[in-house]
Each structure stands twice: as C-alpha cells, then as structure tokens.
Amino acid sequence: MKKIMIIGAIDSGKTSLVMALNGISGIATKTQSLEYKSLTIDTPGEFMENPRMYKALLSTSLEAKYIIFTQDSTMDKSIFPPKFATAFNCMTIGVITKIDHVDSNVEKAKKFLNNISLKGPVFEVSALTGEGIETLKEFVKL
C-alpha cells in the first residue's frame, strides 16, 4: 500500500501531523531518520533544509501516493524552492500547520505553498486542536 509522505522544515509540525493522521496521541518527539508508520512516512526537517538530501526525499517519494508539504503558519519564510513540488510524480498537497497559534498568518503560509506548484489543494490544520484533520483525512482517503 502506498503511503503519505510528509516533508517540511524543522519544527513545522510534521510529526504532530503524522500522529494526528495515524490516530496516535502523546507528545511529538524530534524525527531523526525516516519513520514509517502504517499510513505515513515522516521525514526529518533536515532532509528538506539540506539540498544534498533532496535525493533521499525523491527516492522515498516512490513509496508514496501523496506528498504533504507542511508550512508552519507562524514562520516568516519558506524553505521550499520555487516549483519544488513539480519534482514529484505523485499527488502533492499543502498543509498549513499551527493555525491555532496566536502568531499564525495563514495567508502568508498559503502564498509560500502556492509558490511551489502543488498539484492538489492546501489544507489548514491544527494537530493540537484537531481542526482540519478530518477534512485532510477524507481527501487522502484515510
């Protein structure tokens, strides 16, 4: 079964999103290497922040039906190069995380994700409150 691969910056909410999608409760811990769950592949933020690791992301993406690009809504920048999503052959979607945070700027996060040429939609979620998680699950057919 093809999985959902999650990529994004360090601290962008990838592991919290993985936990929410897999129905796992608890506190997220730092992802040190590729972590396979029944439905997902969690990637370390360093893989996205270091261009030398792009090859690992591209080869791992062959196991995925969907690639989720996470953008933390509290960040002032994006780590994704322009049109980066076009490098992947499967469905690419965006997820804006931490929408419940006091410093959240969803519109800025949308602009960042629109710049990477996603094939699919952008979702707004909070892994903390659960907002938007069910809508995302329905889209990826979980």
mmCIF file of C-alpha atoms in Angstrom:
data_model
loop_
_atom_site.group_PDB
_atom_site.id
_atom_site.type_symbol
_atom_site.label_atom_id
_atom_site.label_comp_id
_atom_site.label_asym_id
_atom_site.label_seq_id
_atom_site.Cartn_x
_atom_site.Cartn_y
_atom_site.Cartn_z
ATOM 1 C CA MET A 1 0.000 0.000 0.000
ATOM 2 C CA LYS A 2 1.317 3.418 -0.956
ATOM 3 C CA LYS A 3 1.766 5.826 1.922
ATOM 4 C CA ILE A 4 1.549 9.549 2.632
ATOM 5 C CA MET A 5 4.969 11.200 2.867
ATOM 6 C CA ILE A 6 5.275 14.360 4.960
ATOM 7 C CA ILE A 7 8.052 16.874 4.265
ATOM 8 C CA GLY A 8 8.820 20.328 5.592
ATOM 9 C CA ALA A 9 11.109 22.458 7.701
ATOM 10 C CA ILE A 10 12.401 21.550 11.136
ATOM 11 C CA ASP A 11 9.636 22.255 13.669
ATOM 12 C CA SER A 12 6.939 22.737 11.012
ATOM 13 C CA GLY A 13 4.584 20.258 12.687
ATOM 14 C CA LYS A 14 5.319 17.183 10.542
ATOM 15 C CA THR A 15 5.456 14.633 13.364
ATOM 16 C CA SER A 16 2.396 16.098 15.108
ATOM 17 C CA LEU A 17 0.536 15.839 11.792
ATOM 18 C CA VAL A 18 1.721 12.230 11.335
ATOM 19 C CA MET A 19 0.477 11.390 14.819
ATOM 20 C CA ALA A 20 -2.916 13.003 14.127
ATOM 21 C CA LEU A 21 -3.303 11.176 10.791
ATOM 22 C CA ASN A 22 -2.402 7.843 12.393
ATOM 23 C CA GLY A 23 -4.623 8.411 15.455
ATOM 24 C CA ILE A 24 -1.660 8.441 17.847
ATOM 25 C CA SER A 25 -1.851 10.583 20.979
ATOM 26 C CA GLY A 26 1.037 11.926 23.009
ATOM 27 C CA ILE A 27 3.850 14.387 22.626
ATOM 28 C CA ALA A 28 5.771 14.545 19.350
ATOM 29 C CA THR A 29 9.495 13.895 19.510
ATOM 30 C CA LYS A 30 12.211 15.016 17.088
ATOM 31 C CA THR A 31 12.366 12.833 13.981
ATOM 32 C CA GLN A 32 15.974 11.716 13.438
ATOM 33 C CA SER A 33 15.535 9.482 10.370
ATOM 34 C CA LEU A 34 12.775 8.306 8.041
ATOM 35 C CA GLU A 35 9.968 6.905 10.208
ATOM 36 C CA TYR A 36 7.446 4.554 8.667
ATOM 37 C CA LYS A 37 4.007 4.160 10.236
ATOM 38 C CA SER A 38 1.102 2.158 8.826
ATOM 39 C CA LEU A 39 -0.153 5.120 6.768
ATOM 40 C CA THR A 40 2.686 7.604 6.650
ATOM 41 C CA ILE A 41 6.367 8.309 6.124
ATOM 42 C CA ASP A 42 7.691 11.027 8.438
ATOM 43 C CA THR A 43 10.842 12.760 7.231
ATOM 44 C CA PRO A 44 13.351 14.769 9.268
ATOM 45 C CA GLY A 45 13.275 18.502 8.581
ATOM 46 C CA GLU A 46 16.989 18.343 7.843
ATOM 47 C CA PHE A 47 16.175 16.366 4.669
ATOM 48 C CA MET A 48 14.312 19.391 3.300
ATOM 49 C CA GLU A 49 16.672 22.017 4.663
ATOM 50 C CA ASN A 50 19.785 20.422 3.145
ATOM 51 C CA PRO A 51 19.725 20.270 -0.681
ATOM 52 C CA ARG A 52 22.153 17.317 -0.584
ATOM 53 C CA MET A 53 19.302 15.290 0.956
ATOM 54 C CA TYR A 54 16.780 16.026 -1.820
ATOM 55 C CA LYS A 55 17.806 12.766 -3.492
ATOM 56 C CA ALA A 56 16.648 10.850 -0.392
ATOM 57 C CA LEU A 57 13.297 12.644 -0.497
ATOM 58 C CA LEU A 58 12.856 11.931 -4.201
ATOM 59 C CA SER A 59 13.684 8.231 -3.884
ATOM 60 C CA THR A 60 11.474 7.798 -0.802
ATOM 61 C CA SER A 61 8.610 9.521 -2.621
ATOM 62 C CA LEU A 62 8.364 6.486 -4.923
ATOM 63 C CA GLU A 63 6.701 4.711 -1.981
ATOM 64 C CA ALA A 64 4.067 7.448 -1.615
ATOM 65 C CA LYS A 65 0.659 8.108 -3.106
ATOM 66 C CA TYR A 66 0.617 11.633 -1.659
ATOM 67 C CA ILE A 67 3.329 14.079 -0.648
ATOM 68 C CA ILE A 68 2.271 16.581 2.006
ATOM 69 C CA PHE A 69 4.326 19.776 2.153
ATOM 70 C CA THR A 70 3.949 21.353 5.608
ATOM 71 C CA GLN A 71 4.221 25.093 6.097
ATOM 72 C CA ASP A 72 4.220 26.414 9.668
ATOM 73 C CA SER A 73 1.815 29.377 9.735
ATOM 74 C CA THR A 74 3.988 31.166 12.311
ATOM 75 C CA MET A 75 7.091 31.258 10.094
ATOM 76 C CA ASP A 76 8.169 34.320 8.101
ATOM 77 C CA LYS A 77 9.807 32.280 5.327
ATOM 78 C CA SER A 78 9.517 29.082 3.352
ATOM 79 C CA ILE A 79 12.324 26.562 2.937
ATOM 80 C CA PHE A 80 10.847 25.166 -0.288
ATOM 81 C CA PRO A 81 12.477 26.257 -3.564
ATOM 82 C CA PRO A 82 10.080 27.672 -6.201
ATOM 83 C CA LYS A 83 8.196 24.938 -8.101
ATOM 84 C CA PHE A 84 9.764 22.249 -5.880
ATOM 85 C CA ALA A 85 6.589 20.118 -5.878
ATOM 86 C CA THR A 86 6.950 19.517 -9.626
ATOM 87 C CA ALA A 87 9.908 17.202 -8.893
ATOM 88 C CA PHE A 88 7.494 14.575 -7.515
ATOM 89 C CA ASN A 89 5.382 12.261 -9.684
ATOM 90 C CA CYS A 90 2.550 11.636 -7.210
ATOM 91 C CA MET A 91 -0.173 13.958 -5.880
ATOM 92 C CA THR A 92 1.335 16.884 -3.965
ATOM 93 C CA ILE A 93 -0.716 18.810 -1.428
ATOM 94 C CA GLY A 94 -0.012 21.534 1.075
ATOM 95 C CA VAL A 95 -0.814 21.648 4.757
ATOM 96 C CA ILE A 96 -0.622 24.848 6.762
ATOM 97 C CA THR A 97 0.108 23.885 10.364
ATOM 98 C CA LYS A 98 -0.310 25.590 13.732
ATOM 99 C CA ILE A 99 -3.348 27.601 12.626
ATOM 100 C CA ASP A 100 -4.444 27.831 16.285
ATOM 101 C CA HIS A 101 -1.250 29.665 17.299
ATOM 102 C CA VAL A 102 -1.512 33.324 18.319
ATOM 103 C CA ASP A 103 1.168 34.259 15.740
ATOM 104 C CA SER A 104 -0.451 32.326 12.887
ATOM 105 C CA ASN A 105 -0.534 34.002 9.466
ATOM 106 C CA VAL A 106 -2.443 31.611 7.207
ATOM 107 C CA GLU A 107 -2.463 33.919 4.186
ATOM 108 C CA LYS A 108 1.321 34.257 4.184
ATOM 109 C CA ALA A 109 1.673 30.471 4.522
ATOM 110 C CA LYS A 110 -0.693 29.977 1.554
ATOM 111 C CA LYS A 111 1.458 32.259 -0.579
ATOM 112 C CA PHE A 112 4.546 30.223 0.305
ATOM 113 C CA LEU A 113 2.807 26.957 -0.646
ATOM 114 C CA ASN A 114 1.339 28.408 -3.853
ATOM 115 C CA ASN A 115 4.909 29.221 -4.916
ATOM 116 C CA ILE A 116 5.935 25.536 -5.058
ATOM 117 C CA SER A 117 3.400 24.479 -7.753
ATOM 118 C CA LEU A 118 1.360 21.886 -5.878
ATOM 119 C CA LYS A 119 -0.874 19.579 -7.920
ATOM 120 C CA GLY A 120 -3.549 19.417 -5.219
ATOM 121 C CA PRO A 121 -5.203 21.675 -2.642
ATOM 122 C CA VAL A 122 -3.901 23.355 0.501
ATOM 123 C CA PHE A 123 -5.389 22.425 3.876
ATOM 124 C CA GLU A 124 -5.305 24.388 7.139
ATOM 125 C CA VAL A 125 -4.844 22.288 10.286
ATOM 126 C CA SER A 126 -4.070 22.279 13.955
ATOM 127 C CA ALA A 127 -2.764 18.957 15.215
ATOM 128 C CA LEU A 128 -3.243 20.336 18.734
ATOM 129 C CA THR A 129 -6.982 21.072 18.468
ATOM 130 C CA GLY A 130 -7.738 18.656 15.605
ATOM 131 C CA GLU A 131 -9.118 21.425 13.404
ATOM 132 C CA GLY A 132 -8.927 20.493 9.714
ATOM 133 C CA ILE A 133 -7.558 16.975 10.334
ATOM 134 C CA GLU A 134 -10.748 15.141 9.305
ATOM 135 C CA THR A 135 -11.024 17.138 6.076
ATOM 136 C CA LEU A 136 -7.427 16.241 5.235
ATOM 137 C CA LYS A 137 -8.066 12.558 6.087
ATOM 138 C CA GLU A 138 -11.081 12.494 3.780
ATOM 139 C CA PHE A 139 -9.039 13.910 0.908
ATOM 140 C CA VAL A 140 -6.260 11.339 1.269
ATOM 141 C CA LYS A 141 -8.859 8.620 1.852
ATOM 142 C CA LEU A 142 -7.854 7.587 5.388
#
